[in-house]
Amino acid sequence: NQEGSFSLLRLFSKGAEIKLSHGVVREKNSRVGEQLGVGLGFSSERLYLEANLMRDVFANRDTLKSLQATYKGGCWEFGASFRESVEGARHIREAFLTLSVFDFRGLKLPISR
């Protein structure tokens, strides 16, 4: 029978954000898993940047690394992200590109802001 606990600290200041997290999984009275995480973010009127790292304390390895960048235009948003995660013996690397359009009436080709 496993139980878990998780804590998160978030600090904000003028478009910057720092996140610190700690998670523990217990089975009966002993710890069977523990993770530490840190995240940094920055946002301005049009740009958002974020980086995250999650570390497994017991396995002494990073279990998640991610980077994200998003730029907002007038009626659109373009994002790029990269994520590397570890699940058991599997290393998974993913990259994403996204284009979101919020109002087709404001969209002009070529895309401008």
Short mmCIF file of N, CA and C in Angstrom, two decimals:
data_model
loop_
_atom_site.label_atom_id
_atom_site.label_comp_id
_atom_site.label_asym_id
_atom_site.label_seq_id
_atom_site.Cartn_x
_atom_site.Cartn_y
_atom_site.Cartn_z
N ASN A 1 0.84 -1.18 0.00
CA ASN A 1 0.00 0.00 0.00
C ASN A 1 0.89 1.25 0.00
N GLN A 2 0.85 2.03 -1.08
CA GLN A 2 1.71 3.20 -1.19
C GLN A 2 0.96 4.48 -0.88
N GLU A 3 1.67 5.41 -0.27
CA GLU A 3 1.14 6.74 0.00
C GLU A 3 2.12 7.75 -0.56
N GLY A 4 1.64 8.93 -0.92
CA GLY A 4 2.54 9.95 -1.46
C GLY A 4 2.26 11.31 -0.86
N SER A 5 3.28 12.13 -0.87
CA SER A 5 3.12 13.53 -0.47
C SER A 5 3.90 14.40 -1.44
N PHE A 6 3.43 15.61 -1.61
CA PHE A 6 4.03 16.51 -2.59
C PHE A 6 3.95 17.93 -2.06
N SER A 7 5.01 18.69 -2.23
CA SER A 7 4.99 20.09 -1.83
C SER A 7 5.56 20.93 -2.96
N LEU A 8 5.09 22.16 -3.05
CA LEU A 8 5.48 23.06 -4.13
C LEU A 8 5.63 24.46 -3.57
N LEU A 9 6.70 25.13 -3.95
CA LEU A 9 6.94 26.52 -3.60
C LEU A 9 7.08 27.29 -4.90
N ARG A 10 6.29 28.35 -5.07
CA ARG A 10 6.35 29.18 -6.27
C ARG A 10 6.62 30.62 -5.86
N LEU A 11 7.61 31.23 -6.50
CA LEU A 11 7.95 32.62 -6.24
C LEU A 11 7.80 33.40 -7.54
N PHE A 12 7.09 34.53 -7.50
CA PHE A 12 6.86 35.37 -8.67
C PHE A 12 7.46 36.75 -8.43
N SER A 13 8.00 37.35 -9.49
CA SER A 13 8.47 38.73 -9.41
C SER A 13 8.66 39.29 -10.81
N LYS A 14 7.87 40.28 -11.19
CA LYS A 14 8.03 41.03 -12.44
C LYS A 14 8.25 40.14 -13.67
N GLY A 15 7.39 39.19 -13.88
CA GLY A 15 7.48 38.32 -15.04
C GLY A 15 8.37 37.11 -14.88
N ALA A 16 9.06 37.00 -13.75
CA ALA A 16 9.93 35.84 -13.50
C ALA A 16 9.27 34.93 -12.48
N GLU A 17 9.52 33.63 -12.62
CA GLU A 17 8.93 32.65 -11.71
C GLU A 17 9.98 31.58 -11.40
N ILE A 18 10.03 31.18 -10.14
CA ILE A 18 10.87 30.07 -9.71
C ILE A 18 9.96 29.07 -9.01
N LYS A 19 10.06 27.79 -9.41
CA LYS A 19 9.26 26.73 -8.79
C LYS A 19 10.21 25.69 -8.19
N LEU A 20 9.96 25.32 -6.96
CA LEU A 20 10.70 24.25 -6.30
C LEU A 20 9.69 23.22 -5.83
N SER A 21 9.94 21.95 -6.10
CA SER A 21 8.99 20.91 -5.70
C SER A 21 9.73 19.74 -5.06
N HIS A 22 9.00 19.02 -4.23
CA HIS A 22 9.53 17.85 -3.54
C HIS A 22 8.41 16.84 -3.41
N GLY A 23 8.65 15.62 -3.83
CA GLY A 23 7.65 14.57 -3.73
C GLY A 23 8.24 13.31 -3.13
N VAL A 24 7.45 12.63 -2.29
CA VAL A 24 7.89 11.40 -1.62
C VAL A 24 6.81 10.35 -1.78
N VAL A 25 7.21 9.12 -2.10
CA VAL A 25 6.30 7.98 -2.12
C VAL A 25 6.75 7.03 -1.02
N ARG A 26 5.81 6.62 -0.17
CA ARG A 26 6.12 5.74 0.96
C ARG A 26 5.32 4.44 0.83
N GLU A 27 5.95 3.38 1.27
CA GLU A 27 5.28 2.08 1.36
C GLU A 27 5.49 1.59 2.78
N LYS A 28 4.43 1.47 3.52
CA LYS A 28 4.46 1.21 4.96
C LYS A 28 5.25 2.32 5.63
N ASN A 29 6.36 2.07 6.26
CA ASN A 29 7.10 3.13 6.95
C ASN A 29 8.40 3.50 6.26
N SER A 30 8.64 3.03 5.04
CA SER A 30 9.90 3.35 4.37
C SER A 30 9.64 4.11 3.07
N ARG A 31 10.58 4.95 2.70
CA ARG A 31 10.50 5.70 1.44
C ARG A 31 10.89 4.79 0.29
N VAL A 32 10.09 4.80 -0.76
CA VAL A 32 10.43 4.01 -1.95
C VAL A 32 10.69 4.91 -3.15
N GLY A 33 10.43 6.18 -3.01
CA GLY A 33 10.70 7.12 -4.08
C GLY A 33 10.74 8.53 -3.56
N GLU A 34 11.61 9.33 -4.15
CA GLU A 34 11.70 10.74 -3.76
C GLU A 34 12.20 11.54 -4.96
N GLN A 35 11.52 12.65 -5.25
CA GLN A 35 11.90 13.48 -6.38
C GLN A 35 12.00 14.94 -5.96
N LEU A 36 12.98 15.62 -6.54
CA LEU A 36 13.16 17.05 -6.36
C LEU A 36 13.03 17.71 -7.72
N GLY A 37 12.41 18.88 -7.75
CA GLY A 37 12.23 19.57 -9.02
C GLY A 37 12.52 21.05 -8.88
N VAL A 38 12.98 21.63 -9.97
CA VAL A 38 13.19 23.08 -10.04
C VAL A 38 12.73 23.55 -11.42
N GLY A 39 12.11 24.70 -11.44
CA GLY A 39 11.65 25.28 -12.69
C GLY A 39 11.89 26.78 -12.69
N LEU A 40 12.26 27.30 -13.83
CA LEU A 40 12.46 28.73 -14.01
C LEU A 40 11.61 29.19 -15.18
N GLY A 41 10.96 30.33 -15.02
CA GLY A 41 10.13 30.85 -16.10
C GLY A 41 10.27 32.35 -16.21
N PHE A 42 10.04 32.85 -17.40
CA PHE A 42 10.07 34.28 -17.66
C PHE A 42 8.98 34.60 -18.68
N SER A 43 8.24 35.66 -18.42
CA SER A 43 7.22 36.06 -19.38
C SER A 43 7.23 37.58 -19.55
N SER A 44 7.02 37.98 -20.77
CA SER A 44 6.85 39.39 -21.09
C SER A 44 5.53 39.51 -21.85
N GLU A 45 5.31 40.64 -22.45
CA GLU A 45 4.04 40.85 -23.16
C GLU A 45 3.83 39.83 -24.28
N ARG A 46 4.91 39.47 -24.99
CA ARG A 46 4.77 38.56 -26.13
C ARG A 46 5.56 37.26 -26.01
N LEU A 47 6.49 37.18 -25.10
CA LEU A 47 7.39 36.03 -25.02
C LEU A 47 7.26 35.31 -23.68
N TYR A 48 7.27 33.97 -23.74
CA TYR A 48 7.27 33.15 -22.53
C TYR A 48 8.36 32.09 -22.67
N LEU A 49 9.24 31.98 -21.68
CA LEU A 49 10.30 30.98 -21.65
C LEU A 49 10.21 30.20 -20.36
N GLU A 50 10.45 28.88 -20.43
CA GLU A 50 10.39 28.05 -19.23
C GLU A 50 11.38 26.89 -19.35
N ALA A 51 12.03 26.56 -18.25
CA ALA A 51 12.93 25.41 -18.16
C ALA A 51 12.61 24.66 -16.87
N ASN A 52 12.56 23.33 -16.94
CA ASN A 52 12.25 22.50 -15.77
C ASN A 52 13.21 21.33 -15.68
N LEU A 53 13.47 20.92 -14.45
CA LEU A 53 14.32 19.75 -14.19
C LEU A 53 13.72 18.99 -13.02
N MET A 54 13.54 17.68 -13.17
CA MET A 54 13.06 16.81 -12.10
C MET A 54 14.11 15.73 -11.87
N ARG A 55 14.48 15.52 -10.61
CA ARG A 55 15.55 14.57 -10.27
C ARG A 55 15.03 13.52 -9.31
N ASP A 56 15.31 12.24 -9.61
CA ASP A 56 14.99 11.13 -8.73
C ASP A 56 16.15 10.97 -7.75
N VAL A 57 15.88 11.21 -6.47
CA VAL A 57 16.94 11.19 -5.45
C VAL A 57 17.47 9.77 -5.25
N PHE A 58 16.57 8.79 -5.23
CA PHE A 58 17.01 7.41 -4.99
C PHE A 58 17.85 6.86 -6.13
N ALA A 59 17.43 7.11 -7.35
CA ALA A 59 18.16 6.60 -8.52
C ALA A 59 19.35 7.50 -8.89
N ASN A 60 19.41 8.67 -8.29
CA ASN A 60 20.48 9.63 -8.54
C ASN A 60 20.60 9.97 -10.03
N ARG A 61 19.44 10.30 -10.65
CA ARG A 61 19.43 10.67 -12.06
C ARG A 61 18.27 11.63 -12.34
N ASP A 62 18.44 12.39 -13.40
CA ASP A 62 17.38 13.29 -13.84
C ASP A 62 16.29 12.47 -14.52
N THR A 63 15.04 12.70 -14.15
CA THR A 63 13.93 11.97 -14.76
C THR A 63 13.16 12.81 -15.76
N LEU A 64 13.33 14.12 -15.71
CA LEU A 64 12.65 15.00 -16.66
C LEU A 64 13.45 16.28 -16.85
N LYS A 65 13.68 16.64 -18.11
CA LYS A 65 14.27 17.93 -18.47
C LYS A 65 13.37 18.50 -19.55
N SER A 66 13.01 19.77 -19.42
CA SER A 66 12.17 20.37 -20.45
C SER A 66 12.50 21.84 -20.66
N LEU A 67 12.33 22.27 -21.91
CA LEU A 67 12.50 23.66 -22.31
C LEU A 67 11.29 24.04 -23.17
N GLN A 68 10.81 25.26 -22.97
CA GLN A 68 9.66 25.72 -23.75
C GLN A 68 9.84 27.20 -24.06
N ALA A 69 9.49 27.59 -25.27
CA ALA A 69 9.49 28.99 -25.68
C ALA A 69 8.21 29.24 -26.48
N THR A 70 7.53 30.34 -26.17
CA THR A 70 6.30 30.70 -26.86
C THR A 70 6.33 32.18 -27.20
N TYR A 71 5.93 32.50 -28.43
CA TYR A 71 5.86 33.89 -28.86
C TYR A 71 4.43 34.18 -29.30
N LYS A 72 3.86 35.30 -28.81
CA LYS A 72 2.48 35.66 -29.14
C LYS A 72 2.45 36.81 -30.13
N GLY A 73 1.69 36.61 -31.20
CA GLY A 73 1.43 37.68 -32.16
C GLY A 73 0.08 38.29 -31.86
N GLY A 74 -0.48 39.00 -32.81
CA GLY A 74 -1.77 39.65 -32.60
C GLY A 74 -2.91 38.66 -32.36
N CYS A 75 -3.07 37.69 -33.24
CA CYS A 75 -4.14 36.71 -33.09
C CYS A 75 -3.60 35.28 -33.18
N TRP A 76 -2.32 35.12 -32.97
CA TRP A 76 -1.69 33.81 -33.10
C TRP A 76 -0.60 33.65 -32.05
N GLU A 77 -0.18 32.41 -31.88
CA GLU A 77 0.88 32.08 -30.93
C GLU A 77 1.70 30.93 -31.52
N PHE A 78 3.02 31.05 -31.45
CA PHE A 78 3.91 30.00 -31.94
C PHE A 78 4.75 29.50 -30.77
N GLY A 79 4.83 28.18 -30.62
CA GLY A 79 5.59 27.60 -29.51
C GLY A 79 6.50 26.49 -29.97
N ALA A 80 7.60 26.35 -29.25
CA ALA A 80 8.54 25.25 -29.47
C ALA A 80 8.91 24.69 -28.12
N SER A 81 8.94 23.38 -28.01
CA SER A 81 9.31 22.78 -26.73
C SER A 81 10.09 21.49 -26.97
N PHE A 82 10.92 21.18 -26.00
CA PHE A 82 11.71 19.95 -26.02
C PHE A 82 11.61 19.33 -24.64
N ARG A 83 11.43 18.02 -24.61
CA ARG A 83 11.31 17.31 -23.33
C ARG A 83 12.07 16.00 -23.42
N GLU A 84 12.85 15.72 -22.39
CA GLU A 84 13.56 14.45 -22.27
C GLU A 84 13.16 13.84 -20.94
N SER A 85 12.66 12.61 -20.98
CA SER A 85 12.22 11.96 -19.75
C SER A 85 12.76 10.53 -19.68
N VAL A 86 12.80 10.01 -18.47
CA VAL A 86 13.26 8.65 -18.22
C VAL A 86 12.14 7.90 -17.51
N GLU A 87 11.73 6.79 -18.10
CA GLU A 87 10.72 5.91 -17.50
C GLU A 87 11.31 4.52 -17.42
N GLY A 88 11.79 4.15 -16.25
CA GLY A 88 12.49 2.88 -16.11
C GLY A 88 13.79 2.92 -16.88
N ALA A 89 13.95 2.00 -17.84
CA ALA A 89 15.16 1.97 -18.66
C ALA A 89 14.99 2.75 -19.96
N ARG A 90 13.80 3.31 -20.20
CA ARG A 90 13.52 4.02 -21.45
C ARG A 90 13.84 5.50 -21.34
N HIS A 91 14.60 6.00 -22.30
CA HIS A 91 14.84 7.44 -22.43
C HIS A 91 13.96 7.94 -23.58
N ILE A 92 13.12 8.92 -23.30
CA ILE A 92 12.18 9.42 -24.29
C ILE A 92 12.52 10.88 -24.57
N ARG A 93 12.75 11.20 -25.83
CA ARG A 93 13.01 12.58 -26.25
C ARG A 93 11.87 13.01 -27.18
N GLU A 94 11.28 14.16 -26.86
CA GLU A 94 10.16 14.66 -27.65
C GLU A 94 10.40 16.14 -27.97
N ALA A 95 10.03 16.53 -29.17
CA ALA A 95 10.08 17.94 -29.57
C ALA A 95 8.73 18.29 -30.18
N PHE A 96 8.23 19.47 -29.86
CA PHE A 96 6.93 19.90 -30.34
C PHE A 96 7.03 21.31 -30.91
N LEU A 97 6.34 21.53 -32.01
CA LEU A 97 6.13 22.87 -32.57
C LEU A 97 4.63 23.08 -32.63
N THR A 98 4.15 24.21 -32.16
CA THR A 98 2.72 24.48 -32.17
C THR A 98 2.44 25.86 -32.75
N LEU A 99 1.37 25.95 -33.49
CA LEU A 99 0.87 27.23 -33.98
C LEU A 99 -0.60 27.28 -33.61
N SER A 100 -0.97 28.29 -32.85
CA SER A 100 -2.35 28.47 -32.43
C SER A 100 -2.88 29.76 -33.05
N VAL A 101 -4.07 29.69 -33.62
CA VAL A 101 -4.72 30.87 -34.18
C VAL A 101 -5.98 31.11 -33.35
N PHE A 102 -6.12 32.33 -32.83
CA PHE A 102 -7.23 32.63 -31.93
C PHE A 102 -8.41 33.30 -32.62
N ASP A 103 -8.16 34.02 -33.71
CA ASP A 103 -9.22 34.74 -34.39
C ASP A 103 -8.86 34.81 -35.87
N PHE A 104 -9.50 34.01 -36.69
CA PHE A 104 -9.16 33.96 -38.11
C PHE A 104 -9.44 35.30 -38.80
N ARG A 105 -10.34 36.10 -38.27
CA ARG A 105 -10.64 37.39 -38.91
C ARG A 105 -9.43 38.33 -38.83
N GLY A 106 -8.59 38.17 -37.79
CA GLY A 106 -7.42 39.03 -37.65
C GLY A 106 -6.17 38.48 -38.31
N LEU A 107 -6.26 37.31 -38.92
CA LEU A 107 -5.10 36.66 -39.52
C LEU A 107 -4.85 37.19 -40.92
N LYS A 108 -3.63 37.64 -41.18
CA LYS A 108 -3.24 38.11 -42.51
C LYS A 108 -2.03 37.32 -42.94
N LEU A 109 -2.01 36.95 -44.20
CA LEU A 109 -0.88 36.20 -44.75
C LEU A 109 -0.03 37.14 -45.58
N PRO A 110 1.28 37.15 -45.51
CA PRO A 110 2.04 36.36 -44.53
C PRO A 110 1.75 36.83 -43.11
N ILE A 111 1.96 35.94 -42.16
CA ILE A 111 1.61 36.22 -40.75
C ILE A 111 2.41 37.42 -40.27
N SER A 112 1.71 38.37 -39.72
CA SER A 112 2.36 39.56 -39.15
C SER A 112 1.67 39.90 -37.84
N ARG A 113 2.26 40.80 -37.11
CA ARG A 113 1.62 41.17 -35.84
C ARG A 113 1.02 42.54 -35.89
#
